XYZ file of C-alpha atoms in Angstrom:
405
model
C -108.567 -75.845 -198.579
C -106.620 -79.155 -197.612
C -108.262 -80.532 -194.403
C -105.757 -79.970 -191.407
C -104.872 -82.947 -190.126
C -102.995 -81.814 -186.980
C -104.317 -83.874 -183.861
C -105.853 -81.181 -181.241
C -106.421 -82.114 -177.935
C -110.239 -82.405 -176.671
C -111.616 -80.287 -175.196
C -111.735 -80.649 -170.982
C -108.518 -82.383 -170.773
C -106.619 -82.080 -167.624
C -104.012 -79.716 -166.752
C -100.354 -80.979 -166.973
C -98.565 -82.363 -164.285
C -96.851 -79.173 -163.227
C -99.993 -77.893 -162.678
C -101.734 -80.139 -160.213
C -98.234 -80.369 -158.379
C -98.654 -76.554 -157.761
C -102.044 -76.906 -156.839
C -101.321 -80.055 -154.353
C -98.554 -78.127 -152.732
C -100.641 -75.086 -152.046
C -103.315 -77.108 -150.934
C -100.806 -78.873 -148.466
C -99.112 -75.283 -147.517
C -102.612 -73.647 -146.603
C -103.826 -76.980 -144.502
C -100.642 -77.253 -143.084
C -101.066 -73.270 -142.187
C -104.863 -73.967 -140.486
C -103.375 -76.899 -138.365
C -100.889 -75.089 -137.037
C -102.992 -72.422 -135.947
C -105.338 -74.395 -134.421
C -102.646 -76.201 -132.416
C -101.078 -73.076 -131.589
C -104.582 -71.554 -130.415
C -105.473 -74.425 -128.213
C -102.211 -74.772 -126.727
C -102.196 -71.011 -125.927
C -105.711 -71.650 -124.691
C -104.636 -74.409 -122.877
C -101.492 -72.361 -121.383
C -103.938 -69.395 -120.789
C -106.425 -72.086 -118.385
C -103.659 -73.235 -116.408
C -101.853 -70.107 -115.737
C -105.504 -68.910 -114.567
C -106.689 -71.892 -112.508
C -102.782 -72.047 -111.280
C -103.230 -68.350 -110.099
C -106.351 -68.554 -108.326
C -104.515 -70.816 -105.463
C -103.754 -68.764 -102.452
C -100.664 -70.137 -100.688
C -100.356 -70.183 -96.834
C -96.985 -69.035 -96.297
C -97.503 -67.763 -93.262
C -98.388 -71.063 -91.966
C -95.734 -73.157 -93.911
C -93.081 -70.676 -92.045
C -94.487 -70.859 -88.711
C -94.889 -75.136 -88.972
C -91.046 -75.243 -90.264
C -89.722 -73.059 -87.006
C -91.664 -76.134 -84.663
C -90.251 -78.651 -87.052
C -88.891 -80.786 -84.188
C -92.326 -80.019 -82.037
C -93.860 -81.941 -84.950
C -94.856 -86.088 -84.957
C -92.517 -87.779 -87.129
C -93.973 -89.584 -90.376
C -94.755 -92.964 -89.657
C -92.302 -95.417 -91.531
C -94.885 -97.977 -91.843
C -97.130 -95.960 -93.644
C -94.956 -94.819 -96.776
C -97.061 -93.123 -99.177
C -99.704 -92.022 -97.242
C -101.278 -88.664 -97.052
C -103.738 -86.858 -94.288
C -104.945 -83.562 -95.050
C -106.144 -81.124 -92.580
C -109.613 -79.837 -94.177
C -110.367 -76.802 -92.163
C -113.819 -74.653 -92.250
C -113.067 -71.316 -90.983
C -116.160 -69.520 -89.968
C -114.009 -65.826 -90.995
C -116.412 -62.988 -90.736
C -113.990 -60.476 -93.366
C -114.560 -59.856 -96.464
C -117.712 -61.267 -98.708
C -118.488 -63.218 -95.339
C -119.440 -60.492 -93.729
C -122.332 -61.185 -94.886
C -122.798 -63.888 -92.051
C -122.791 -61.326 -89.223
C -120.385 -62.052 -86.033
C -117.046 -59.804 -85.620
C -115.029 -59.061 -89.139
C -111.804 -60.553 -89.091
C -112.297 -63.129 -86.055
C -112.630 -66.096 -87.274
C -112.841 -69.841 -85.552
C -112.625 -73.710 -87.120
C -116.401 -73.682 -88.173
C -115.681 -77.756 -88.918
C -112.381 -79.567 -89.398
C -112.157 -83.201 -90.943
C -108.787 -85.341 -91.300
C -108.513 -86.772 -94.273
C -106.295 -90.256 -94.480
C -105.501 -91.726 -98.352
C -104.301 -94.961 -97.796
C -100.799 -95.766 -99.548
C -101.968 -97.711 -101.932
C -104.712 -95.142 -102.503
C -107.083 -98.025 -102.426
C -109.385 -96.152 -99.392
C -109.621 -93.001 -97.758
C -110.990 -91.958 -94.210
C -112.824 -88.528 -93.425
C -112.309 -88.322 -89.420
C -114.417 -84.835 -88.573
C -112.698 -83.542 -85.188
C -115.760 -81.778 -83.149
C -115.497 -78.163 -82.498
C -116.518 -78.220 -78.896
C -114.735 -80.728 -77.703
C -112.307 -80.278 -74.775
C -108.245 -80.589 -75.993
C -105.273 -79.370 -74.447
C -103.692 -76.854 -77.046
C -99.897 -76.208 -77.124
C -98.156 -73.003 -77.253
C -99.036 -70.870 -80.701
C -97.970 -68.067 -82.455
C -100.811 -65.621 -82.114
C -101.131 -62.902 -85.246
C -99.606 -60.171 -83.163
C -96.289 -62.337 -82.821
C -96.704 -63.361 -79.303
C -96.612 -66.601 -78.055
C -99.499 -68.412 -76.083
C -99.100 -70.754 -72.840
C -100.679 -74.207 -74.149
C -103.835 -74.795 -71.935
C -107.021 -76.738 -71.816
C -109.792 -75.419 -74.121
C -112.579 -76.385 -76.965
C -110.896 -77.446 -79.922
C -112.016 -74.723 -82.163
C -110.610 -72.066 -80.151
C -106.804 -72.952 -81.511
C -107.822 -71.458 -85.246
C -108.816 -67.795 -83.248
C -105.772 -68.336 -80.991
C -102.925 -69.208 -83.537
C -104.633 -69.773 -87.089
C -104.173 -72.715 -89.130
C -100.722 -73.408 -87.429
C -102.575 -73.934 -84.102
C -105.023 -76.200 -85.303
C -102.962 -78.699 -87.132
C -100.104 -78.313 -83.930
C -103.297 -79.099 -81.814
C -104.413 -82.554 -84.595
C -101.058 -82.847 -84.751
C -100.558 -83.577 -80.720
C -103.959 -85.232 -80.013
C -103.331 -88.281 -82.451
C -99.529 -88.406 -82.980
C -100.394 -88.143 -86.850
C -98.835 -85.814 -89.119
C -100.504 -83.438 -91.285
C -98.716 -83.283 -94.706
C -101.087 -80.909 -96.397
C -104.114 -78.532 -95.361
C -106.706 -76.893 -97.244
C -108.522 -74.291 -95.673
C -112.198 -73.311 -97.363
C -114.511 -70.497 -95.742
C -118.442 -69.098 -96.434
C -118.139 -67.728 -100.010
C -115.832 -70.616 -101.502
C -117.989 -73.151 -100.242
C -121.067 -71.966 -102.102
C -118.907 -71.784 -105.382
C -117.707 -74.495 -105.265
C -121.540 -76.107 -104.566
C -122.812 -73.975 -107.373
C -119.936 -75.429 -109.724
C -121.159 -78.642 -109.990
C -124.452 -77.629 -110.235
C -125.968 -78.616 -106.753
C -125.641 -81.462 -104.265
C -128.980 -84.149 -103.140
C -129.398 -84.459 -99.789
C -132.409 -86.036 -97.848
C -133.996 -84.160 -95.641
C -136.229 -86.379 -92.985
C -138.363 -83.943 -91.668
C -139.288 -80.093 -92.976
C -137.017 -77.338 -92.313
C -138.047 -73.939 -91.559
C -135.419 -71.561 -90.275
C -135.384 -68.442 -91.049
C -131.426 -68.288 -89.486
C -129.792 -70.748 -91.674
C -132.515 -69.299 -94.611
C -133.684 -72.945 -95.243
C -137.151 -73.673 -96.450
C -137.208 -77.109 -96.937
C -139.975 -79.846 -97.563
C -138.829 -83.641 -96.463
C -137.246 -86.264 -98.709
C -134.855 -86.000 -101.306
C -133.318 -82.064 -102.068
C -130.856 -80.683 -104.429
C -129.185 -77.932 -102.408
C -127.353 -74.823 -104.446
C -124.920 -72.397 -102.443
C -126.430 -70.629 -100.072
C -129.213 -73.500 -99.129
C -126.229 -76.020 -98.947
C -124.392 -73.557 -96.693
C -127.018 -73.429 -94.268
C -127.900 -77.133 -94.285
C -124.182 -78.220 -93.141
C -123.988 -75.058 -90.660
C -127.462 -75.151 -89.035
C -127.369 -76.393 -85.572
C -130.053 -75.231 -82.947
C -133.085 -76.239 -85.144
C -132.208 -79.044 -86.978
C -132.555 -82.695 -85.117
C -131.224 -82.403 -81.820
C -129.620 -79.233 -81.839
C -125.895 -81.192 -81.063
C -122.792 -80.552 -83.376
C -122.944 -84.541 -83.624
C -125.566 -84.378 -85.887
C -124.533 -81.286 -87.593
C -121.094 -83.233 -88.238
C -123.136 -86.230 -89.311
C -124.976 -83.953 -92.043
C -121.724 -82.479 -93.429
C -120.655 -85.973 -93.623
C -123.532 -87.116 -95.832
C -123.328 -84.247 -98.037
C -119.544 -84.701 -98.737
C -120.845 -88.128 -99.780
C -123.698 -87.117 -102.374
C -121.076 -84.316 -103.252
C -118.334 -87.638 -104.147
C -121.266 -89.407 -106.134
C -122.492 -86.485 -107.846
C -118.722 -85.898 -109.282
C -117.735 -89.352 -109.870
C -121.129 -90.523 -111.847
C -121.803 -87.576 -113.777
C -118.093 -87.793 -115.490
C -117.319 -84.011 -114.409
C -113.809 -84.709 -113.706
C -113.457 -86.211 -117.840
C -115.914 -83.454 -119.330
C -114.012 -80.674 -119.930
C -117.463 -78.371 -119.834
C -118.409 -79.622 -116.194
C -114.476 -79.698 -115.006
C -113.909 -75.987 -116.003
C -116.300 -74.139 -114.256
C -115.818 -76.516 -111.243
C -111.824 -75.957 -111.182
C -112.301 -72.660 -111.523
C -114.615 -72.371 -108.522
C -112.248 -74.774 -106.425
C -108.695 -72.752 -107.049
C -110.503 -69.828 -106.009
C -111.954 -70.970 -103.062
C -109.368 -72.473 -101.052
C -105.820 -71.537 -99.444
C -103.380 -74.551 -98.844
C -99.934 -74.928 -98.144
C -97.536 -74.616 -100.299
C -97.197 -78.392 -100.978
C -100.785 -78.502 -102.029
C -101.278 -74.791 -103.886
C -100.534 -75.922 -107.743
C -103.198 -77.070 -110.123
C -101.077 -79.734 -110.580
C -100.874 -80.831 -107.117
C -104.400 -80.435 -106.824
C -105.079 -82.546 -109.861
C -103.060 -85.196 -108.475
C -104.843 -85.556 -104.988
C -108.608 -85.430 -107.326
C -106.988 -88.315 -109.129
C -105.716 -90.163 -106.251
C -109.328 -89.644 -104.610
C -111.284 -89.943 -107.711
C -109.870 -93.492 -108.180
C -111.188 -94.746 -104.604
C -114.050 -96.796 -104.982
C -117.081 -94.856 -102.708
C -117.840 -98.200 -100.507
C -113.992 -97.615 -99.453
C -114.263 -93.827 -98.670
C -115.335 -93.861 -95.000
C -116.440 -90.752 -93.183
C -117.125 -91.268 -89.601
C -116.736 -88.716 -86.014
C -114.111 -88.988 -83.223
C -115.831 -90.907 -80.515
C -117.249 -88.364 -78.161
C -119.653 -87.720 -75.434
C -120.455 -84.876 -73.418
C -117.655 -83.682 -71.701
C -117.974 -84.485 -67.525
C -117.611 -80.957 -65.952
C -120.013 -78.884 -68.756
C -122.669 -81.034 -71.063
C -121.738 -78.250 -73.623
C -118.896 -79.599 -74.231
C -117.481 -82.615 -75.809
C -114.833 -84.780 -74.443
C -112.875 -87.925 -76.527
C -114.199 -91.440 -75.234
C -111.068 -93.472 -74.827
C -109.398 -96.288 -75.728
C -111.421 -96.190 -78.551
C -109.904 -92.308 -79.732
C -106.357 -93.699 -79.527
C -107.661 -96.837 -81.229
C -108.769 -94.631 -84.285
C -105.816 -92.702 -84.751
C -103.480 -95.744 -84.180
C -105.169 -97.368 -87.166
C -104.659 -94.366 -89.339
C -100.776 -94.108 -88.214
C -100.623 -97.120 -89.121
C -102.103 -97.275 -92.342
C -105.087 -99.540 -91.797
C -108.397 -99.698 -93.461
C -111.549 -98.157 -90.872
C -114.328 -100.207 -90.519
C -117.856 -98.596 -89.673
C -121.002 -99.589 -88.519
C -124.251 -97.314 -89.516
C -125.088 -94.517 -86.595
C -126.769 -95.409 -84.275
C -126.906 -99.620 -84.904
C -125.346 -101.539 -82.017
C -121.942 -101.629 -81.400
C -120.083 -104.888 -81.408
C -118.777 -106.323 -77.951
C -115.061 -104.969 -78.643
C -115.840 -101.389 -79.392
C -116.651 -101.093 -75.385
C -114.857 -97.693 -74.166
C -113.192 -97.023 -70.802
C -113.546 -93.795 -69.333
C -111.545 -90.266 -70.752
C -108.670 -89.409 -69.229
C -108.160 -86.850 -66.502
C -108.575 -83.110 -68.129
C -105.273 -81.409 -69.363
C -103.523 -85.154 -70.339
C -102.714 -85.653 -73.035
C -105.532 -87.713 -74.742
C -102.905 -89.879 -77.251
C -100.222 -90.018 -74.868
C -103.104 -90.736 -71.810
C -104.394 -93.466 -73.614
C -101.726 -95.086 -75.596
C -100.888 -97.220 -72.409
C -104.392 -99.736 -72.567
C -103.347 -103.092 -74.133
C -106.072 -102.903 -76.532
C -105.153 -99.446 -77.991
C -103.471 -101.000 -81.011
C -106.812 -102.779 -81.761
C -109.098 -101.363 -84.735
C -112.596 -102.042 -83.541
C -115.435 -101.049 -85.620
C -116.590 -97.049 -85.518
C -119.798 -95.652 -85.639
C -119.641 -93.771 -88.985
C -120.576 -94.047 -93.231
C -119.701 -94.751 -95.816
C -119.648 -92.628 -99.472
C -121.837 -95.184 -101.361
C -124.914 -95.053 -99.054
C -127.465 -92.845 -100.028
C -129.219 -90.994 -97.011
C -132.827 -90.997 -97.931
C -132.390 -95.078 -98.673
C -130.775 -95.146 -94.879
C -133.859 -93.344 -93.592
C-alpha cells in the first residue's frame, strides 16, 4: 500500500478562530452578567440602608408649625454671621414609653439637660453652651398640648419643655440670648443608651468611687468605659456624685460628650462602614428633629461639618451662673458676662476658655444679675463692655479628664 502522504494536523492543536471568539464572548457575556448583579445588589442594598436609616428620623412637626405661627416673635438671623448654625440639643427626661422604666409620672416630661450648639461659618470651631435646668428665666407665652396659651412668667428654665414642649424651650433660648435656633434635636432615656452602646462605650474618669444604688453605678476610680445604662446614670446622677449641684453634673456631661468626640473621630467609625452602620442606625432612631434636620442626609452633613473641627477648637463650657439671690436652689445668670457669651456667638466669634476652676483673668469680673422678671439679654445688653469676649470658665474636646485630674 502506497504511503499516504496527506499532511494531518498534530495532535493538540488549537481550536480555530471561530472557536475561541465564541468562547471569549461567552466568557465576556457571563462576567459582564456577575458585574451587573453585583452592582445591582449593592445599589439595592445601598437604596435599602438609606430608605431604613432615612425612616428611622422622627420629624417634629408639631413644633416646626407652632415656631412658624411666632415667626415674627422670633430673633432675626444675624447678617454678620452667614453660614452659621446653633442647634438646640434638648434632653427630655419623658417618663412614656420604654422610659418608664425611670419611674416619675408617664407622659410628663421636663428638659433633663439642654446644650446650644454654635458651628462657626467657616466650620473651623464649634461651641457647646449647656443652659442649666434650674436656673431662674422669664418664659414667654407657649402653646401648651391642650391648645391653650400660657401668660409668660418667671420660672426655672426647665419648666418651659413641661409647659409648651420643644417650642417653649427654644422660644425661651431664643429670648434669653437674642440667638436663633435653626435646628433642634431632641434625644431622651432609651436613645441615649443606643446610641452609647453603638459605638461601643465611652471612657470617662472617675476621681473618686461611685456607689449609688439610684443612678445603678458601681464604679471604682480612674479611667472607665461606660456602656448604656452606666453612661446614663453617670451624666444624670446628681445628689451623690461631687457636690450634689447641677454644675457639676453639667460639667460631667460635658466631658463625656468630649471622650464621646475622640472616641468617634480616632477610631475612624465615621469611614468604616462596620462601626458607622450600627452607630447610624442607633442615632436615626434615637432622636426627633425638625424638619430641617430629619434626613440622613442632613444629618450626614452636620457629622461632616462637625467631624471636620479639630477637638482643641470644639469648646464646651456652662452659662455663667451662681445661686440665684431669693432661693440657693436655684440658679440665676451672672451678668455682663451672660450677654458677653451670647454676643460672641451672634456674632460669630471664636470662645475662649480657661480650665474650671483656675483663676479668672482681671476682665472676666461680673456685675451683679439683673432685677428678676427682666429680661436677662435685653437687661444687660446696655454695659459698655457687653460686646467684649472675655475668657469663660469651660473645656475643651481634646483634654482628657483623668490627665486634668
Amino acid at each position: 500500500m502506497a504511503e499516504d502522504d496527506t499532511a494531518h494536523p498534530p495532535t493538540g492543536t488549537p481550536p480555530t478562530a471561530p472557536g475561541r471568539l465564541r468562547r471569549r464572548r461567552r466568557f465576556l457575556m457571563i462576567t459582564a452578567g456577575v458585574v451587573a448583579f453585583l452592582l445591582v445588589g449593592t445599589g439595592a442594598l445601598f437604596w435599602f440602608a438609606y430608605r431604613k436609616l432615612d425612616g428611622n428620623i422622627r420629624t417634629d412637626t408639631a413644633t416646626d408649625r407652632l415656631l412658624a405661627r411666632l415667626e415674627s416673635e422670633r430673633p432675626s438671623r444675624t447678617a454678620g454671621s452667614g453660614g452659621a448654625e446653633n442647634i438646640l440639643l434638648i434632653g427630655s427626661d419623658d417618663r412614656s414609653g420604654a422610659n418608664g422604666a425611670y419611674g416619675g409620672e408617664a407622659g410628663t416630661q421636663r428638659s433633663d439637660s439642654t446644650i446650644l450648639l454654635h458651628l462657626a461659618a467657616d466650620r473651623k470651631h464649634a461651641t457647646a453652651v449647656s443652659v442649666p435646668r434650674d436656673v431662674m428665666v422669664t418664659v414667654p407665652a407657649c402653646e401648651r398640648p391642650d391648645g391653650t396659651r400660657s401668660k409668660p412668667g418667671l420660672m426655672q428654665f426647665n419648666w418651659a419643655f413641661e409647659l409648651g414642649g420643644p417650642a417653649c424651650s427654644i422660644r425661651t433660648v431664643e429670648q434669653l440670648s437674642g440667638i436663633r435656633i435653626d435646628h433642634y434635636v431632641i434625644l431622651d432615656f432609651t436613645g441615649f443608651k443606643s446610641m452609647v452602646d453603638a459605638i461601643g462605650g465611652v471612657e470617662v474618669c472617675v476621681p473618686q468611687p461611685i456607689h449609688d444604688k439610684e443612678a445603678k453605678l458601681d464604679l471604682p476610680a480612674g479611667r472607665q468605659t461606660l456602656h448604656g445604662e452606666q453612661a446614663l446614670g453617670y451624666v444624670r446622677a446628681r445628689e451623690s456624685l461631687d457636690d450634689g449641684s447641677d454644675t457639676q453634673r453639667m460639667g460631667r456631661q460635658q466631658q463625656f460628650l468630649a471622650s464621646l468626640i475622640r472616641k468617634v473621630q480616632s477610631q475612624g467609625v465615621l469611614l468604616n462602614p462596620a462601626k458607622l452602620w450600627p452607630v447610624l442606625d442607633a442615632a436615626t432612631s434615637s432622636v426627633k428633629a425638625d424638619g430641617g434636620l430629619s434626613s440622613l442626609g442632613a444629618l450626614y452633613d452636620l457629622t461632616q461639618d462637625l467631624r471636620g473641627i479639630p477637638s482643641p477648637d470644639v469648646v464646651f463650657l456652662t452659662t455663667p451662673r451662681r445661686p440665684y439671690r431669693y432661693d440657693s436652689d436655684r440658679d440665676e445668670f451672672v451678668q455682663p458676662l451672660t450677654t458677653q457669651l451670647f454676643t460672641a456667638l451672634r456674632n460669630d466669634r471664636q470662645i475662649t476658655v480657661r480650665p474650671p476652676g483656675s483663676a479668672p483673668s482681671p476682665t472676666a469680673g461680673a456685675s451683679p444679675s439683673p432685677a428678676p422678671g427682666v429680661d436677662e439679654a435685653a437687661g444687660a445688653s446696655a454695659s459698655p463692655s457687653a460686646g467684649a469676649s472675655p475668657v469663660f470658665e469651660g473645656r475643651t474636646a481634646d483634654v482628657d479628664a483623668c490627665t486634668a485630674h
